[in-house]
């Protein structure tokens, strides 16, 4: 891809506590929205991760997302909206259960799979007759989408396969010179992407776990199913981002070890020692509870904590930044703990399993 000479950086985090209406008046939002209307791609903060946005109604604009990211063309995108009018532009129909979920979780980290209209760019849906739609819960994102006046297709603002960005610095590390601009709204809050649920089927199916848990969904609409494709490979066209290709991976080889703690520590220690014998720089992805133990172990060159086991929200928020820190510290072999798969832990473990390329050992 031919690169832009300069990726513009607008810092808007001084507005972060203000209402959406106040954000719309700031010159940085106006400039970024102008670029979106002109068919350019712009990175912006959401409550989950930074997104890389383009006009969802223009194939020419959306193609620039795929080129910038190096993203496979059969991987669909999520469309971000700011109001009901934009929903009607991209969704042909809204089932009753979808309405209930919108009332409960929008704006927020929930993407609904809905029947698409003909106005949605074909590249957005990867040839499917449905489209993923969400309303982000971040004043900068909502103000930008409103100011642009178009629904915005936006995957995470990183090179394809890399850990998703939770700061503007992460975006620039991957995409500087490849995109028109970045709105810096400070660190994101949730830290993992939105939950994706298909409400065109009965019962609805979770296609990707994320910031809204299965338990929360079922409290609103009753039973939902889990699509096994989010943890296993599939030869079919994915119905949700993150279902088919390797994602979130650090540059070093990564393994996860699960089981009873004494056996986990013994196995991890042996794997790290063997890696050091091969001349590799080693790292441990640890909970806050286990990190002090590993920092005393000579076989671990770098030990990074993702947060307390008792605080899955903290783990989710810090996960991608920690994976990137392993790269910054040139770690070549990483061994990580596993976490509970209940609640938000389902999303955390989904991302960890993909980061490790499915390399999980049970001891």
mmCIF file of C-alpha atoms in Angstrom:
data_model
loop_
_atom_site.group_PDB
_atom_site.id
_atom_site.type_symbol
_atom_site.label_atom_id
_atom_site.label_comp_id
_atom_site.label_asym_id
_atom_site.label_seq_id
_atom_site.Cartn_x
_atom_site.Cartn_y
_atom_site.Cartn_z
ATOM 1 C CA UNK A 1 0.000 0.000 0.000
ATOM 2 C CA UNK A 2 1.221 3.490 -0.819
ATOM 3 C CA UNK A 3 1.710 5.270 2.472
ATOM 4 C CA UNK A 4 0.496 8.729 3.464
ATOM 5 C CA UNK A 5 3.310 11.189 4.089
ATOM 6 C CA UNK A 6 1.939 12.054 7.514
ATOM 7 C CA UNK A 7 -0.553 10.449 9.859
ATOM 8 C CA UNK A 8 -2.237 13.328 11.666
ATOM 9 C CA UNK A 9 -2.551 13.024 15.443
ATOM 10 C CA UNK A 10 -5.278 14.902 17.274
ATOM 11 C CA UNK A 11 -5.228 14.830 21.085
ATOM 12 C CA UNK A 12 -8.735 15.159 22.488
ATOM 13 C CA UNK A 13 -8.506 13.445 25.881
ATOM 14 C CA UNK A 14 -8.882 16.792 27.659
ATOM 15 C CA UNK A 15 -12.566 16.565 26.631
ATOM 16 C CA UNK A 16 -13.028 13.043 27.944
ATOM 17 C CA UNK A 17 -15.461 13.916 30.755
ATOM 18 C CA UNK A 18 -17.604 16.149 28.566
ATOM 19 C CA UNK A 19 -20.910 15.342 26.904
ATOM 20 C CA UNK A 20 -20.945 14.127 23.319
ATOM 21 C CA UNK A 21 -22.349 17.475 22.197
ATOM 22 C CA UNK A 22 -19.275 19.260 23.534
ATOM 23 C CA UNK A 23 -16.956 16.886 21.695
ATOM 24 C CA UNK A 24 -18.727 17.659 18.419
ATOM 25 C CA UNK A 25 -17.708 21.261 18.682
ATOM 26 C CA UNK A 26 -13.984 20.582 18.954
ATOM 27 C CA UNK A 27 -11.851 21.210 15.884
ATOM 28 C CA UNK A 28 -10.101 17.847 16.105
ATOM 29 C CA UNK A 29 -13.405 15.980 15.731
ATOM 30 C CA UNK A 30 -14.422 18.237 12.850
ATOM 31 C CA UNK A 31 -11.114 17.635 11.033
ATOM 32 C CA UNK A 32 -11.298 13.855 11.512
ATOM 33 C CA UNK A 33 -14.933 13.746 10.367
ATOM 34 C CA UNK A 34 -14.028 15.703 7.235
ATOM 35 C CA UNK A 35 -11.430 13.073 6.352
ATOM 36 C CA UNK A 36 -13.990 10.294 6.841
ATOM 37 C CA UNK A 37 -16.454 12.049 4.523
ATOM 38 C CA UNK A 38 -13.644 12.389 1.967
ATOM 39 C CA UNK A 39 -13.161 8.603 1.940
ATOM 40 C CA UNK A 40 -10.104 8.420 4.203
ATOM 41 C CA UNK A 41 -9.481 6.114 7.170
ATOM 42 C CA UNK A 42 -9.141 7.501 10.692
ATOM 43 C CA UNK A 43 -8.402 5.720 13.977
ATOM 44 C CA UNK A 44 -10.488 6.700 16.994
ATOM 45 C CA UNK A 45 -11.027 5.577 20.598
ATOM 46 C CA UNK A 46 -13.974 3.511 21.742
ATOM 47 C CA UNK A 47 -14.675 2.064 25.179
ATOM 48 C CA UNK A 48 -13.268 -1.310 24.019
ATOM 49 C CA UNK A 49 -10.216 -0.741 21.783
ATOM 50 C CA UNK A 50 -9.202 1.835 19.170
ATOM 51 C CA UNK A 51 -11.063 1.398 15.887
ATOM 52 C CA UNK A 52 -9.940 2.117 12.327
ATOM 53 C CA UNK A 53 -12.886 3.815 10.676
ATOM 54 C CA UNK A 54 -14.100 4.444 7.141
ATOM 55 C CA UNK A 55 -17.434 5.340 5.550
ATOM 56 C CA UNK A 56 -19.407 2.067 5.745
ATOM 57 C CA UNK A 57 -21.393 2.986 2.632
ATOM 58 C CA UNK A 58 -18.336 3.280 0.355
ATOM 59 C CA UNK A 59 -16.414 0.268 -0.926
ATOM 60 C CA UNK A 60 -13.539 2.534 -1.987
ATOM 61 C CA UNK A 61 -13.219 3.907 1.542
ATOM 62 C CA UNK A 62 -13.605 0.511 3.234
ATOM 63 C CA UNK A 63 -10.961 -1.005 0.955
ATOM 64 C CA UNK A 64 -8.422 1.363 2.557
ATOM 65 C CA UNK A 65 -9.063 -0.327 5.930
ATOM 66 C CA UNK A 66 -8.122 -3.718 4.503
ATOM 67 C CA UNK A 67 -5.036 -2.299 2.786
ATOM 68 C CA UNK A 68 -3.812 -0.461 5.879
ATOM 69 C CA UNK A 69 -4.300 -3.457 8.172
ATOM 70 C CA UNK A 70 -3.265 -6.183 5.742
ATOM 71 C CA UNK A 71 -6.617 -7.766 6.598
ATOM 72 C CA UNK A 72 -8.075 -10.715 4.624
ATOM 73 C CA UNK A 73 -11.048 -9.669 2.505
ATOM 74 C CA UNK A 74 -13.316 -12.452 3.790
ATOM 75 C CA UNK A 75 -13.175 -11.092 7.352
ATOM 76 C CA UNK A 76 -16.293 -8.924 7.950
ATOM 77 C CA UNK A 77 -16.265 -5.556 9.691
ATOM 78 C CA UNK A 78 -18.484 -4.046 12.376
ATOM 79 C CA UNK A 79 -20.434 -0.896 11.552
ATOM 80 C CA UNK A 80 -20.500 1.784 14.248
ATOM 81 C CA UNK A 81 -23.493 4.124 14.500
ATOM 82 C CA UNK A 82 -24.459 7.100 16.618
ATOM 83 C CA UNK A 83 -28.265 7.173 16.304
ATOM 84 C CA UNK A 84 -31.424 5.387 15.158
ATOM 85 C CA UNK A 85 -31.349 6.968 11.688
ATOM 86 C CA UNK A 86 -27.971 5.407 10.968
ATOM 87 C CA UNK A 87 -29.261 2.032 12.192
ATOM 88 C CA UNK A 88 -32.044 2.201 9.606
ATOM 89 C CA UNK A 89 -29.454 2.982 6.940
ATOM 90 C CA UNK A 90 -27.543 -0.266 7.511
ATOM 91 C CA UNK A 91 -30.092 -2.732 8.996
ATOM 92 C CA UNK A 92 -33.095 -3.997 7.010
ATOM 93 C CA UNK A 93 -34.932 -5.231 10.111
ATOM 94 C CA UNK A 94 -34.466 -5.256 13.889
ATOM 95 C CA UNK A 95 -35.869 -8.313 15.729
ATOM 96 C CA UNK A 96 -37.638 -7.809 19.042
ATOM 97 C CA UNK A 97 -34.826 -9.412 21.035
ATOM 98 C CA UNK A 98 -32.358 -7.080 19.354
ATOM 99 C CA UNK A 99 -34.427 -4.111 20.524
ATOM 100 C CA UNK A 100 -34.327 -5.378 24.089
ATOM 101 C CA UNK A 101 -30.551 -5.773 23.920
ATOM 102 C CA UNK A 102 -30.149 -2.272 22.488
ATOM 103 C CA UNK A 103 -32.221 -0.845 25.325
ATOM 104 C CA UNK A 104 -30.081 -2.690 27.870
ATOM 105 C CA UNK A 105 -26.558 -2.318 26.459
ATOM 106 C CA UNK A 106 -26.380 0.493 23.882
ATOM 107 C CA UNK A 107 -24.290 2.518 23.790
ATOM 108 C CA UNK A 108 -21.845 -0.149 24.881
ATOM 109 C CA UNK A 109 -19.630 -3.116 23.948
ATOM 110 C CA UNK A 110 -22.289 -5.196 22.172
ATOM 111 C CA UNK A 111 -22.464 -5.879 18.433
ATOM 112 C CA UNK A 112 -25.713 -7.213 16.957
ATOM 113 C CA UNK A 113 -25.793 -9.264 13.754
ATOM 114 C CA UNK A 114 -28.775 -7.981 11.736
ATOM 115 C CA UNK A 115 -30.113 -8.312 8.176
ATOM 116 C CA UNK A 116 -28.260 -5.745 6.063
ATOM 117 C CA UNK A 117 -29.565 -3.138 3.654
ATOM 118 C CA UNK A 118 -28.261 -2.744 0.119
ATOM 119 C CA UNK A 119 -26.561 0.515 1.110
ATOM 120 C CA UNK A 120 -23.864 -1.215 3.156
ATOM 121 C CA UNK A 121 -20.596 -1.548 1.219
ATOM 122 C CA UNK A 122 -20.074 -5.129 0.069
ATOM 123 C CA UNK A 123 -16.578 -5.246 1.565
ATOM 124 C CA UNK A 124 -18.036 -4.619 5.024
ATOM 125 C CA UNK A 125 -20.059 -7.837 5.060
ATOM 126 C CA UNK A 126 -17.637 -10.149 3.192
ATOM 127 C CA UNK A 127 -20.494 -11.285 0.968
ATOM 128 C CA UNK A 128 -22.891 -12.125 3.816
ATOM 129 C CA UNK A 129 -26.518 -10.976 3.907
ATOM 130 C CA UNK A 130 -26.075 -9.738 7.483
ATOM 131 C CA UNK A 131 -24.124 -6.908 9.084
ATOM 132 C CA UNK A 132 -22.676 -6.411 12.562
ATOM 133 C CA UNK A 133 -23.761 -3.124 14.149
ATOM 134 C CA UNK A 134 -22.946 -1.439 17.433
ATOM 135 C CA UNK A 135 -23.216 1.957 19.124
ATOM 136 C CA UNK A 136 -19.939 2.652 20.983
ATOM 137 C CA UNK A 137 -19.977 4.113 24.477
ATOM 138 C CA UNK A 138 -17.290 6.751 24.072
ATOM 139 C CA UNK A 139 -18.026 10.459 23.573
ATOM 140 C CA UNK A 140 -15.250 10.914 20.996
ATOM 141 C CA UNK A 141 -16.482 7.993 18.890
ATOM 142 C CA UNK A 142 -20.115 9.090 19.006
ATOM 143 C CA UNK A 143 -19.243 12.717 18.239
ATOM 144 C CA UNK A 144 -17.029 11.677 15.323
ATOM 145 C CA UNK A 145 -19.708 9.436 13.781
ATOM 146 C CA UNK A 146 -22.373 12.127 14.180
ATOM 147 C CA UNK A 147 -20.105 14.793 12.737
ATOM 148 C CA UNK A 148 -19.186 12.586 9.774
ATOM 149 C CA UNK A 149 -22.861 11.981 9.074
ATOM 150 C CA UNK A 150 -22.311 8.378 7.927
ATOM 151 C CA UNK A 151 -22.162 4.986 9.640
ATOM 152 C CA UNK A 152 -18.530 4.027 10.192
ATOM 153 C CA UNK A 153 -17.082 0.573 9.522
ATOM 154 C CA UNK A 154 -14.281 -0.022 12.014
ATOM 155 C CA UNK A 155 -12.211 -3.044 12.986
ATOM 156 C CA UNK A 156 -9.463 -2.643 15.584
ATOM 157 C CA UNK A 157 -6.788 -0.136 14.535
ATOM 158 C CA UNK A 158 -3.806 -2.487 14.364
ATOM 159 C CA UNK A 159 -1.956 -4.490 11.750
ATOM 160 C CA UNK A 160 -3.883 -7.703 11.143
ATOM 161 C CA UNK A 161 -2.976 -10.407 13.652
ATOM 162 C CA UNK A 162 -1.298 -8.040 16.127
ATOM 163 C CA UNK A 163 -2.630 -7.328 19.641
ATOM 164 C CA UNK A 164 -5.457 -4.822 19.463
ATOM 165 C CA UNK A 165 -4.602 -1.203 20.388
ATOM 166 C CA UNK A 166 -5.786 0.283 23.657
ATOM 167 C CA UNK A 167 -3.843 3.557 23.286
ATOM 168 C CA UNK A 168 -3.115 5.915 20.396
ATOM 169 C CA UNK A 169 0.570 4.988 20.727
ATOM 170 C CA UNK A 170 -0.326 1.359 19.931
ATOM 171 C CA UNK A 171 -2.130 2.554 16.782
ATOM 172 C CA UNK A 172 0.843 4.583 15.613
ATOM 173 C CA UNK A 173 3.241 1.713 16.314
ATOM 174 C CA UNK A 174 1.348 -0.378 13.752
ATOM 175 C CA UNK A 175 -0.155 2.108 11.291
ATOM 176 C CA UNK A 176 1.847 5.357 11.307
ATOM 177 C CA UNK A 177 2.147 6.496 7.699
ATOM 178 C CA UNK A 178 -0.546 4.071 6.548
ATOM 179 C CA UNK A 179 -3.681 5.971 7.650
ATOM 180 C CA UNK A 180 -4.870 9.568 7.486
ATOM 181 C CA UNK A 181 -5.134 10.287 11.195
ATOM 182 C CA UNK A 182 -5.538 9.181 14.808
ATOM 183 C CA UNK A 183 -7.799 10.711 17.450
ATOM 184 C CA UNK A 184 -6.049 10.286 20.793
ATOM 185 C CA UNK A 185 -8.693 9.983 23.496
ATOM 186 C CA UNK A 186 -6.466 8.337 26.089
ATOM 187 C CA UNK A 187 -6.463 4.666 27.162
ATOM 188 C CA UNK A 188 -9.592 2.640 26.482
ATOM 189 C CA UNK A 189 -11.690 1.278 29.330
ATOM 190 C CA UNK A 190 -12.950 -2.251 28.619
ATOM 191 C CA UNK A 191 -9.800 -3.386 26.839
ATOM 192 C CA UNK A 192 -11.273 -6.285 24.817
ATOM 193 C CA UNK A 193 -13.552 -5.996 21.827
ATOM 194 C CA UNK A 194 -17.336 -6.040 21.864
ATOM 195 C CA UNK A 195 -19.425 -9.158 22.277
ATOM 196 C CA UNK A 196 -20.927 -10.213 18.932
ATOM 197 C CA UNK A 197 -24.339 -11.898 19.007
ATOM 198 C CA UNK A 198 -26.397 -13.090 16.032
ATOM 199 C CA UNK A 199 -30.031 -12.141 16.669
ATOM 200 C CA UNK A 200 -31.248 -13.314 13.241
ATOM 201 C CA UNK A 201 -31.491 -16.883 14.587
ATOM 202 C CA UNK A 202 -33.331 -18.488 17.486
ATOM 203 C CA UNK A 203 -31.945 -18.881 20.029
ATOM 204 C CA UNK A 204 -29.429 -16.082 19.419
ATOM 205 C CA UNK A 205 -25.798 -17.177 19.098
ATOM 206 C CA UNK A 206 -22.727 -15.530 20.604
ATOM 207 C CA UNK A 207 -20.178 -15.412 17.787
ATOM 208 C CA UNK A 208 -17.488 -13.643 19.813
ATOM 209 C CA UNK A 209 -17.297 -13.184 23.588
ATOM 210 C CA UNK A 210 -16.487 -9.666 24.712
ATOM 211 C CA UNK A 211 -17.387 -6.791 26.978
ATOM 212 C CA UNK A 212 -20.973 -7.936 27.629
ATOM 213 C CA UNK A 213 -21.073 -11.381 29.233
ATOM 214 C CA UNK A 214 -23.287 -14.340 28.387
ATOM 215 C CA UNK A 215 -24.869 -14.030 31.819
ATOM 216 C CA UNK A 216 -25.796 -10.397 31.166
ATOM 217 C CA UNK A 217 -27.318 -11.239 27.784
ATOM 218 C CA UNK A 218 -29.388 -14.100 29.160
ATOM 219 C CA UNK A 219 -30.741 -11.897 31.934
ATOM 220 C CA UNK A 220 -32.329 -9.742 29.215
ATOM 221 C CA UNK A 221 -33.413 -12.156 26.448
ATOM 222 C CA UNK A 222 -33.225 -15.655 27.940
ATOM 223 C CA UNK A 223 -31.039 -18.529 26.687
ATOM 224 C CA UNK A 224 -28.316 -17.894 24.110
ATOM 225 C CA UNK A 225 -25.982 -20.374 22.451
ATOM 226 C CA UNK A 226 -22.213 -20.251 22.034
ATOM 227 C CA UNK A 227 -20.802 -20.677 18.543
ATOM 228 C CA UNK A 228 -17.887 -23.160 18.786
ATOM 229 C CA UNK A 229 -16.212 -21.355 15.884
ATOM 230 C CA UNK A 230 -14.871 -18.645 18.174
ATOM 231 C CA UNK A 231 -12.501 -21.168 19.719
ATOM 232 C CA UNK A 232 -11.987 -23.512 16.791
ATOM 233 C CA UNK A 233 -10.926 -22.984 13.185
ATOM 234 C CA UNK A 234 -13.522 -23.001 10.439
ATOM 235 C CA UNK A 235 -13.207 -23.187 6.677
ATOM 236 C CA UNK A 236 -16.404 -21.170 6.217
ATOM 237 C CA UNK A 237 -16.605 -17.415 5.741
ATOM 238 C CA UNK A 238 -16.563 -16.003 9.288
ATOM 239 C CA UNK A 239 -19.758 -14.324 10.455
ATOM 240 C CA UNK A 240 -17.893 -12.217 12.999
ATOM 241 C CA UNK A 241 -14.479 -10.513 13.160
ATOM 242 C CA UNK A 242 -11.901 -12.637 14.945
ATOM 243 C CA UNK A 243 -13.471 -16.007 14.119
ATOM 244 C CA UNK A 244 -11.148 -17.358 11.426
ATOM 245 C CA UNK A 245 -7.657 -15.896 11.468
ATOM 246 C CA UNK A 246 -4.885 -15.670 14.037
ATOM 247 C CA UNK A 247 -5.365 -12.595 16.198
ATOM 248 C CA UNK A 248 -3.839 -10.703 19.084
ATOM 249 C CA UNK A 249 -0.498 -12.504 18.810
ATOM 250 C CA UNK A 250 2.813 -11.224 20.176
ATOM 251 C CA UNK A 251 5.876 -11.760 18.016
ATOM 252 C CA UNK A 252 7.342 -14.427 20.320
ATOM 253 C CA UNK A 253 6.083 -18.004 20.529
ATOM 254 C CA UNK A 254 3.405 -18.208 23.206
ATOM 255 C CA UNK A 255 2.008 -21.119 25.234
ATOM 256 C CA UNK A 256 -0.692 -21.368 27.905
ATOM 257 C CA UNK A 257 -0.632 -23.895 30.736
ATOM 258 C CA UNK A 258 -3.734 -24.806 32.723
ATOM 259 C CA UNK A 259 -4.326 -27.082 35.707
ATOM 260 C CA UNK A 260 -3.624 -27.153 39.445
ATOM 261 C CA UNK A 261 -1.205 -24.419 40.474
ATOM 262 C CA UNK A 262 1.755 -26.565 41.663
ATOM 263 C CA UNK A 263 1.749 -28.609 38.452
ATOM 264 C CA UNK A 264 1.253 -25.486 36.330
ATOM 265 C CA UNK A 265 4.268 -23.806 37.914
ATOM 266 C CA UNK A 266 6.388 -26.936 37.498
ATOM 267 C CA UNK A 267 5.469 -27.260 33.814
ATOM 268 C CA UNK A 268 5.948 -23.565 33.069
ATOM 269 C CA UNK A 269 9.315 -23.580 34.827
ATOM 270 C CA UNK A 270 10.511 -26.524 32.744
ATOM 271 C CA UNK A 271 9.348 -24.913 29.485
ATOM 272 C CA UNK A 272 11.082 -21.643 30.333
ATOM 273 C CA UNK A 273 14.318 -23.410 31.299
ATOM 274 C CA UNK A 274 14.320 -25.353 28.032
ATOM 275 C CA UNK A 275 13.743 -22.143 26.064
ATOM 276 C CA UNK A 276 16.671 -20.471 27.832
ATOM 277 C CA UNK A 277 18.867 -23.455 26.941
ATOM 278 C CA UNK A 278 17.967 -22.755 23.339
ATOM 279 C CA UNK A 279 19.191 -19.182 23.788
ATOM 280 C CA UNK A 280 15.749 -17.555 23.787
ATOM 281 C CA UNK A 281 14.690 -14.564 25.844
ATOM 282 C CA UNK A 282 11.822 -15.786 28.030
ATOM 283 C CA UNK A 283 8.706 -14.220 29.475
ATOM 284 C CA UNK A 284 5.819 -15.062 31.784
ATOM 285 C CA UNK A 285 2.298 -13.663 31.501
ATOM 286 C CA UNK A 286 1.114 -13.890 35.091
ATOM 287 C CA UNK A 287 -1.698 -12.908 37.382
ATOM 288 C CA UNK A 288 -0.926 -10.336 40.059
ATOM 289 C CA UNK A 289 -1.061 -13.167 42.590
ATOM 290 C CA UNK A 290 1.573 -15.296 40.807
ATOM 291 C CA UNK A 291 3.860 -12.558 39.483
ATOM 292 C CA UNK A 292 5.996 -12.269 42.680
ATOM 293 C CA UNK A 293 6.800 -16.003 42.491
ATOM 294 C CA UNK A 294 7.950 -15.776 38.869
ATOM 295 C CA UNK A 295 10.038 -12.656 39.464
ATOM 296 C CA UNK A 296 12.208 -14.756 41.770
ATOM 297 C CA UNK A 297 12.738 -17.483 39.176
ATOM 298 C CA UNK A 298 15.961 -17.312 37.128
ATOM 299 C CA UNK A 299 14.394 -18.995 34.101
ATOM 300 C CA UNK A 300 12.034 -16.039 33.553
ATOM 301 C CA UNK A 301 13.725 -13.030 31.961
ATOM 302 C CA UNK A 302 10.591 -10.865 31.830
ATOM 303 C CA UNK A 303 7.525 -11.216 34.073
ATOM 304 C CA UNK A 304 4.443 -9.116 33.297
ATOM 305 C CA UNK A 305 1.258 -9.057 35.336
ATOM 306 C CA UNK A 306 -2.124 -8.672 33.648
ATOM 307 C CA UNK A 307 -3.922 -8.067 36.934
ATOM 308 C CA UNK A 308 -5.682 -9.911 39.726
ATOM 309 C CA UNK A 309 -7.629 -13.131 39.208
ATOM 310 C CA UNK A 310 -10.324 -11.555 41.356
ATOM 311 C CA UNK A 311 -10.689 -8.638 38.901
ATOM 312 C CA UNK A 312 -11.373 -9.968 35.381
ATOM 313 C CA UNK A 313 -12.144 -6.442 34.213
ATOM 314 C CA UNK A 314 -8.604 -5.410 35.103
ATOM 315 C CA UNK A 315 -7.183 -8.412 33.239
ATOM 316 C CA UNK A 316 -9.247 -7.574 30.141
ATOM 317 C CA UNK A 317 -8.212 -3.933 30.234
ATOM 318 C CA UNK A 318 -4.485 -4.692 30.506
ATOM 319 C CA UNK A 319 -4.200 -7.787 28.302
ATOM 320 C CA UNK A 320 -3.333 -6.265 24.924
ATOM 321 C CA UNK A 321 -0.921 -3.724 26.387
ATOM 322 C CA UNK A 322 0.936 -6.548 28.170
ATOM 323 C CA UNK A 323 1.168 -8.611 24.972
ATOM 324 C CA UNK A 324 2.686 -5.598 23.223
ATOM 325 C CA UNK A 325 5.148 -5.082 26.090
ATOM 326 C CA UNK A 326 6.575 -8.551 25.458
ATOM 327 C CA UNK A 327 7.405 -7.388 21.927
ATOM 328 C CA UNK A 328 8.890 -4.117 23.178
ATOM 329 C CA UNK A 329 11.165 -6.128 25.504
ATOM 330 C CA UNK A 330 12.104 -8.539 22.696
ATOM 331 C CA UNK A 331 10.765 -11.641 24.405
ATOM 332 C CA UNK A 332 11.010 -14.674 22.131
ATOM 333 C CA UNK A 333 9.237 -17.338 24.214
ATOM 334 C CA UNK A 334 6.229 -16.651 26.446
ATOM 335 C CA UNK A 335 4.383 -18.925 28.858
ATOM 336 C CA UNK A 336 1.096 -17.744 30.346
ATOM 337 C CA UNK A 337 -1.325 -18.729 33.051
ATOM 338 C CA UNK A 338 -4.976 -19.322 32.255
ATOM 339 C CA UNK A 339 -7.990 -17.670 33.878
ATOM 340 C CA UNK A 340 -11.563 -18.547 34.730
ATOM 341 C CA UNK A 341 -13.827 -18.744 31.693
ATOM 342 C CA UNK A 342 -16.889 -17.429 33.539
ATOM 343 C CA UNK A 343 -18.265 -13.951 32.955
ATOM 344 C CA UNK A 344 -15.775 -11.597 31.328
ATOM 345 C CA UNK A 345 -13.181 -14.369 31.694
ATOM 346 C CA UNK A 346 -14.684 -16.022 28.608
ATOM 347 C CA UNK A 347 -13.543 -13.066 26.500
ATOM 348 C CA UNK A 348 -10.139 -12.961 28.199
ATOM 349 C CA UNK A 349 -9.496 -16.647 27.548
ATOM 350 C CA UNK A 350 -10.747 -16.375 23.954
ATOM 351 C CA UNK A 351 -8.162 -13.661 23.273
ATOM 352 C CA UNK A 352 -5.395 -15.530 25.114
ATOM 353 C CA UNK A 353 -6.076 -18.739 23.208
ATOM 354 C CA UNK A 354 -5.886 -16.887 19.895
ATOM 355 C CA UNK A 355 -2.730 -15.033 20.971
ATOM 356 C CA UNK A 356 -1.148 -18.393 21.703
ATOM 357 C CA UNK A 357 -2.324 -19.826 18.401
ATOM 358 C CA UNK A 358 -4.215 -22.550 20.249
ATOM 359 C CA UNK A 359 -1.086 -23.805 22.053
ATOM 360 C CA UNK A 360 -2.562 -24.845 25.427
ATOM 361 C CA UNK A 361 -1.223 -27.565 27.711
ATOM 362 C CA UNK A 362 -3.302 -29.175 30.473
ATOM 363 C CA UNK A 363 -1.309 -30.589 33.397
#
